[in-house]
Short mmCIF file of C-alpha atoms in Angstrom, two decimals:
data_model
loop_
_atom_site.label_atom_id
_atom_site.label_comp_id
_atom_site.label_asym_id
_atom_site.label_seq_id
_atom_site.Cartn_x
_atom_site.Cartn_y
_atom_site.Cartn_z
CA MET H 1 -64.28 28.07 10.46
CA ARG H 2 -66.36 25.83 12.68
CA LYS H 3 -68.87 27.61 14.87
CA THR H 4 -68.84 26.60 18.53
CA LEU H 5 -70.92 28.40 21.17
CA CYS H 6 -69.52 29.16 24.60
CA ALA H 7 -71.85 29.42 27.55
CA ALA H 8 -71.96 32.64 29.51
CA PRO H 9 -70.09 32.44 32.82
CA ASP H 10 -73.34 32.48 34.83
CA SER H 11 -75.40 30.17 32.56
CA GLY H 12 -74.69 27.07 34.59
CA LYS H 13 -73.89 25.04 31.46
CA ASP H 14 -70.57 23.24 31.22
CA LEU H 15 -69.54 22.93 27.61
CA GLY H 16 -66.13 21.48 28.45
CA GLY H 17 -63.49 22.28 25.86
CA ALA H 18 -65.86 23.91 23.44
CA CYS H 19 -64.46 27.40 24.10
CA THR H 20 -60.90 26.15 23.73
CA LEU H 21 -61.80 24.49 20.48
CA ALA H 22 -63.37 27.67 19.21
CA ALA H 23 -60.28 29.68 20.11
CA GLN H 24 -58.02 27.19 18.35
CA SER H 25 -60.10 27.22 15.17
CA MET H 26 -60.37 31.06 15.11
CA ASN H 27 -58.96 32.92 12.16
CA PRO H 28 -55.28 33.87 12.93
CA ASP H 29 -55.81 37.51 11.92
CA ARG H 30 -58.78 37.87 14.22
CA ARG H 31 -56.84 36.23 17.04
CA ARG H 32 -54.00 38.75 16.63
CA PHE H 33 -56.51 41.63 16.60
CA LEU H 34 -58.14 40.51 19.82
CA LEU H 35 -54.75 40.00 21.46
CA SER H 36 -53.65 43.54 20.52
CA ALA H 37 -56.90 44.99 21.81
CA SER H 38 -56.50 43.25 25.14
CA VAL H 39 -52.96 44.63 25.48
CA LEU H 40 -54.19 48.16 24.78
CA VAL H 41 -57.00 47.87 27.33
CA ALA H 42 -54.61 46.58 29.98
CA GLY H 43 -52.18 49.41 29.28
CA ALA H 44 -54.93 51.99 29.52
CA VAL H 45 -56.08 50.61 32.86
CA GLY H 46 -52.50 50.66 34.17
CA THR H 47 -52.00 54.22 32.99
CA ALA H 48 -55.25 55.36 34.57
CA ARG H 49 -54.29 53.77 37.85
CA ALA H 50 -50.85 55.35 37.74
CA SER H 51 -52.20 58.81 36.95
CA ALA H 52 -55.06 58.74 39.44
CA PRO H 53 -54.50 61.22 42.26
CA GLY H 54 -53.24 59.60 45.41
CA PRO H 55 -53.95 60.72 48.94
CA MET H 56 -52.98 64.36 49.60
CA ARG H 57 -49.83 64.77 51.67
CA ALA H 58 -49.32 67.82 53.82
CA LEU H 59 -46.50 69.99 52.50
CA LYS H 60 -44.01 71.45 54.89
CA PRO H 61 -44.46 75.23 55.12
CA MET H 62 -41.62 77.28 53.69
CA LEU H 63 -39.81 78.90 56.56
CA PRO H 64 -38.29 82.35 56.13
CA ALA H 65 -34.54 82.44 55.92
CA GLN H 66 -32.90 83.08 59.25
CA PRO H 67 -31.41 86.58 59.47
CA ILE H 68 -27.65 86.66 59.41
CA ALA H 69 -26.28 88.09 62.62
CA PRO H 70 -24.11 91.12 61.91
CA VAL H 71 -20.43 90.86 62.66
CA THR H 72 -20.10 93.55 65.29
CA THR H 73 -16.78 95.25 65.79
CA PRO H 74 -15.05 93.74 68.83
CA THR H 75 -13.21 96.96 69.69
CA PRO H 76 -14.47 100.55 69.69
CA PRO H 77 -13.49 102.80 66.79
CA ALA H 78 -10.61 105.18 67.42
CA LEU H 79 -12.86 108.25 67.72
CA VAL H 80 -15.20 106.69 70.30
CA LYS H 81 -14.47 106.27 73.99
CA PRO H 82 -14.38 102.57 74.91
CA ALA H 83 -16.71 103.05 77.89
CA LEU H 84 -19.28 104.90 75.76
CA PHE H 85 -19.05 102.27 73.05
CA ALA H 86 -19.58 99.50 75.61
CA GLN H 87 -22.67 101.23 77.01
CA ALA H 88 -24.12 101.68 73.53
CA ARG H 89 -23.48 98.04 72.66
CA ALA H 90 -25.24 97.00 75.88
CA ALA H 91 -28.21 99.22 74.99
CA LEU H 92 -28.37 97.63 71.54
CA GLU H 93 -28.68 94.20 73.13
CA ARG H 94 -31.09 95.40 75.81
CA HIS H 95 -33.70 96.85 73.44
CA PRO H 96 -35.00 94.31 70.87
CA GLN H 97 -37.17 96.93 69.16
CA ILE H 98 -33.99 98.34 67.63
CA VAL H 99 -34.20 96.45 64.34
CA ASN H 100 -31.19 98.02 62.64
CA ARG H 101 -28.42 95.99 64.27
CA HIS H 102 -25.54 96.83 61.97
CA ARG H 103 -25.30 100.58 62.61
CA MET H 104 -25.70 102.85 65.63
CA ALA H 105 -25.05 106.45 66.60
CA LEU H 106 -23.28 107.59 69.76
CA VAL H 107 -23.39 111.14 71.11
CA ASP H 108 -20.51 111.99 73.42
CA PHE H 109 -21.85 114.92 75.39
CA ALA H 110 -18.62 115.06 77.41
CA ALA H 111 -17.07 116.81 74.39
CA PRO H 112 -17.76 120.50 73.63
CA SER H 113 -20.20 121.44 70.89
CA SER H 114 -17.31 122.72 68.75
CA GLU H 115 -16.06 119.14 68.25
CA PRO H 116 -17.66 116.39 66.17
CA ARG H 117 -19.32 114.29 68.86
CA LEU H 118 -22.11 112.49 66.99
CA HIS H 119 -20.46 109.28 65.81
CA ILE H 120 -22.30 106.92 63.43
CA VAL H 121 -20.58 103.55 63.59
CA ASN H 122 -20.97 100.78 61.02
CA LEU H 123 -20.78 97.64 63.14
CA LEU H 124 -20.04 95.43 60.14
CA ASP H 125 -16.70 96.99 59.28
CA GLY H 126 -16.03 99.52 62.06
CA THR H 127 -16.09 102.60 59.83
CA THR H 128 -17.21 105.76 61.64
CA THR H 129 -18.58 109.08 60.42
CA SER H 130 -18.60 111.97 62.91
CA TYR H 131 -20.66 115.15 62.90
CA LEU H 132 -21.20 118.27 64.99
CA VAL H 133 -24.41 118.18 67.03
CA ALA H 134 -25.96 120.83 69.27
CA HIS H 135 -27.33 120.28 72.77
CA GLY H 136 -30.30 121.91 74.49
CA SER H 137 -30.23 125.39 76.00
CA GLY H 138 -31.48 123.97 79.29
CA SER H 139 -28.36 121.81 79.46
CA ASP H 140 -26.06 124.82 78.97
CA PRO H 141 -27.76 127.89 80.47
CA ASP H 142 -24.64 130.06 80.22
CA HIS H 143 -24.01 129.02 76.62
CA SER H 144 -20.47 127.93 77.33
CA GLY H 145 -20.52 125.28 74.63
CA TRP H 146 -20.41 122.49 77.20
CA LEU H 147 -23.33 120.35 78.34
CA GLU H 148 -23.72 120.68 82.10
CA ARG H 149 -26.80 118.61 82.88
CA PHE H 150 -29.52 116.40 81.43
CA SER H 151 -33.24 116.60 82.01
CA ASN H 152 -36.22 114.52 80.93
CA ALA H 153 -38.73 117.08 82.22
CA PRO H 154 -41.14 118.74 79.80
CA GLY H 155 -40.36 122.42 79.31
CA SER H 156 -36.75 122.06 80.44
CA ASN H 157 -35.31 122.63 76.93
CA ALA H 158 -32.51 120.31 78.04
CA SER H 159 -30.96 117.35 76.30
CA CYS H 160 -31.68 113.93 77.77
CA SER H 161 -29.48 110.86 77.94
CA GLY H 162 -29.96 107.19 77.19
CA ALA H 163 -31.05 105.04 74.26
CA PHE H 164 -33.26 106.49 71.53
CA LEU H 165 -34.95 104.68 68.65
CA THR H 166 -35.14 106.53 65.34
CA ALA H 167 -38.81 106.61 64.34
CA ASP H 168 -40.80 108.18 61.50
CA PRO H 169 -39.38 110.98 59.38
CA TYR H 170 -41.56 114.04 58.85
CA VAL H 171 -41.37 117.62 57.64
CA GLY H 172 -41.72 120.29 60.33
CA LYS H 173 -40.63 123.83 61.08
CA HIS H 174 -36.98 122.76 60.72
CA GLY H 175 -37.63 120.99 57.42
CA PRO H 176 -37.14 117.22 57.09
CA SER H 177 -36.72 115.77 60.58
CA GLN H 178 -36.88 112.42 62.36
CA ARG H 179 -38.90 111.57 65.45
CA LEU H 180 -37.14 109.81 68.30
CA GLN H 181 -38.57 107.41 70.86
CA GLY H 182 -36.89 107.37 74.25
CA LEU H 183 -36.32 103.81 75.47
CA ASP H 184 -34.98 104.49 78.97
CA PRO H 185 -36.38 106.16 82.11
CA THR H 186 -33.97 109.03 81.49
CA ASN H 187 -35.56 109.91 78.14
CA ASP H 188 -39.02 108.32 77.97
CA ASN H 189 -40.61 111.77 77.57
CA ALA H 190 -38.71 112.39 74.33
CA MET H 191 -41.72 111.82 72.08
CA SER H 192 -44.07 114.02 74.11
CA ARG H 193 -41.37 116.70 74.37
CA ALA H 194 -40.88 116.58 70.58
CA ILE H 195 -37.19 115.72 70.95
CA VAL H 196 -36.20 114.97 67.36
CA LEU H 197 -33.27 114.89 64.96
CA HIS H 198 -33.30 117.92 62.65
CA GLY H 199 -31.06 120.28 60.74
CA ALA H 200 -30.23 123.81 61.89
CA TRP H 201 -28.15 126.73 60.70
CA TYR H 202 -26.68 127.12 64.18
CA ALA H 203 -25.12 123.65 64.00
CA GLU H 204 -23.00 124.37 60.92
CA PRO H 205 -19.19 124.01 61.12
CA THR H 206 -18.75 127.63 60.02
CA LEU H 207 -20.47 128.82 63.19
CA ALA H 208 -18.32 126.59 65.36
CA GLY H 209 -15.24 127.96 63.63
CA ALA H 210 -16.29 131.58 64.06
CA ARG H 211 -17.57 131.43 67.64
CA GLY H 212 -15.88 128.37 69.05
CA LYS H 213 -19.23 126.72 69.80
CA LEU H 214 -22.55 125.86 68.22
CA GLY H 215 -25.90 127.38 68.95
CA ARG H 216 -28.33 125.57 71.24
CA SER H 217 -31.53 123.65 70.56
CA GLN H 218 -34.58 123.09 72.76
CA GLY H 219 -33.31 119.65 73.62
CA CYS H 220 -33.21 118.20 70.10
CA PHE H 221 -30.25 116.63 68.33
CA ALA H 222 -29.58 119.45 65.85
CA VAL H 223 -27.03 118.84 63.09
CA GLY H 224 -25.97 121.20 60.32
CA ASP H 225 -28.45 121.76 57.51
CA SER H 226 -25.70 120.78 55.09
CA VAL H 227 -25.39 117.25 56.53
CA ARG H 228 -28.93 116.63 57.78
CA SER H 229 -29.99 114.50 54.81
CA GLN H 230 -26.79 112.45 55.03
CA VAL H 231 -27.26 111.77 58.74
CA MET H 232 -30.91 110.78 58.30
CA ALA H 233 -30.05 108.51 55.38
CA GLN H 234 -27.35 106.76 57.37
CA LEU H 235 -29.59 106.10 60.36
CA GLY H 236 -32.97 105.49 58.74
CA ARG H 237 -35.76 104.05 60.87
CA GLY H 238 -35.20 101.56 63.67
CA SER H 239 -31.65 102.58 64.61
CA LEU H 240 -30.08 103.33 67.97
CA ILE H 241 -28.90 106.76 69.07
CA TYR H 242 -27.16 106.52 72.42
CA ALA H 243 -26.39 109.76 74.26
CA ALA H 244 -24.31 110.07 77.43
CA LYS H 245 -21.73 112.18 79.21
CA LEU H 246 -18.91 110.02 80.49
CA VAL H 247 -15.97 111.72 82.16
CA VAL H 248 -13.07 109.26 82.13
#
């Protein structure tokens, strides 16, 4: 092979076709080796460019799924007065702090204590479970079994009306119980008066059958000891209890 020197690019010397001549007279094996090496270098550069991190793009935050609105029953259940049901539905819409929107309890204090008048309504399918519930002694001073009046006053021992929010469960002198928060001016002293949902022996069906009426509470919603856990489980926290006396 003939040796021909090529000037460096910045040497300022023009050797004409000397470099071309050298390339043409190069050993074919060496020429193939250099060609393969150049292909590998070019590929590596392309790969590096392709894998280099590009500019960071802001990712859209993941939004929580929108809650599905419950399908509320358009008509009141058979055991519930339409006017009472309408008032309870209005209270459910009026108080956004009631987070349990698919179930509510209605207490029809126009009925005597000997009749199931605490109605827990599933608003998704309209099913209703009804229980006996006692009223306060201050609402029925003669113990007739009928609620005569409401009171929100401390020390009255009377039941109060309006919308209640089921709050924290606790264990007290009546066993497992549930605190209630009054949401209306007619019952906003419920928490300070310790108006709660609890079980009681005097709210059992056997007593209603024997005497024709239940015993009386100090203003609390007292249900039978035998159903207390079931009622509390159905309502849970954040549910509506709406109490009223509608004479229609």
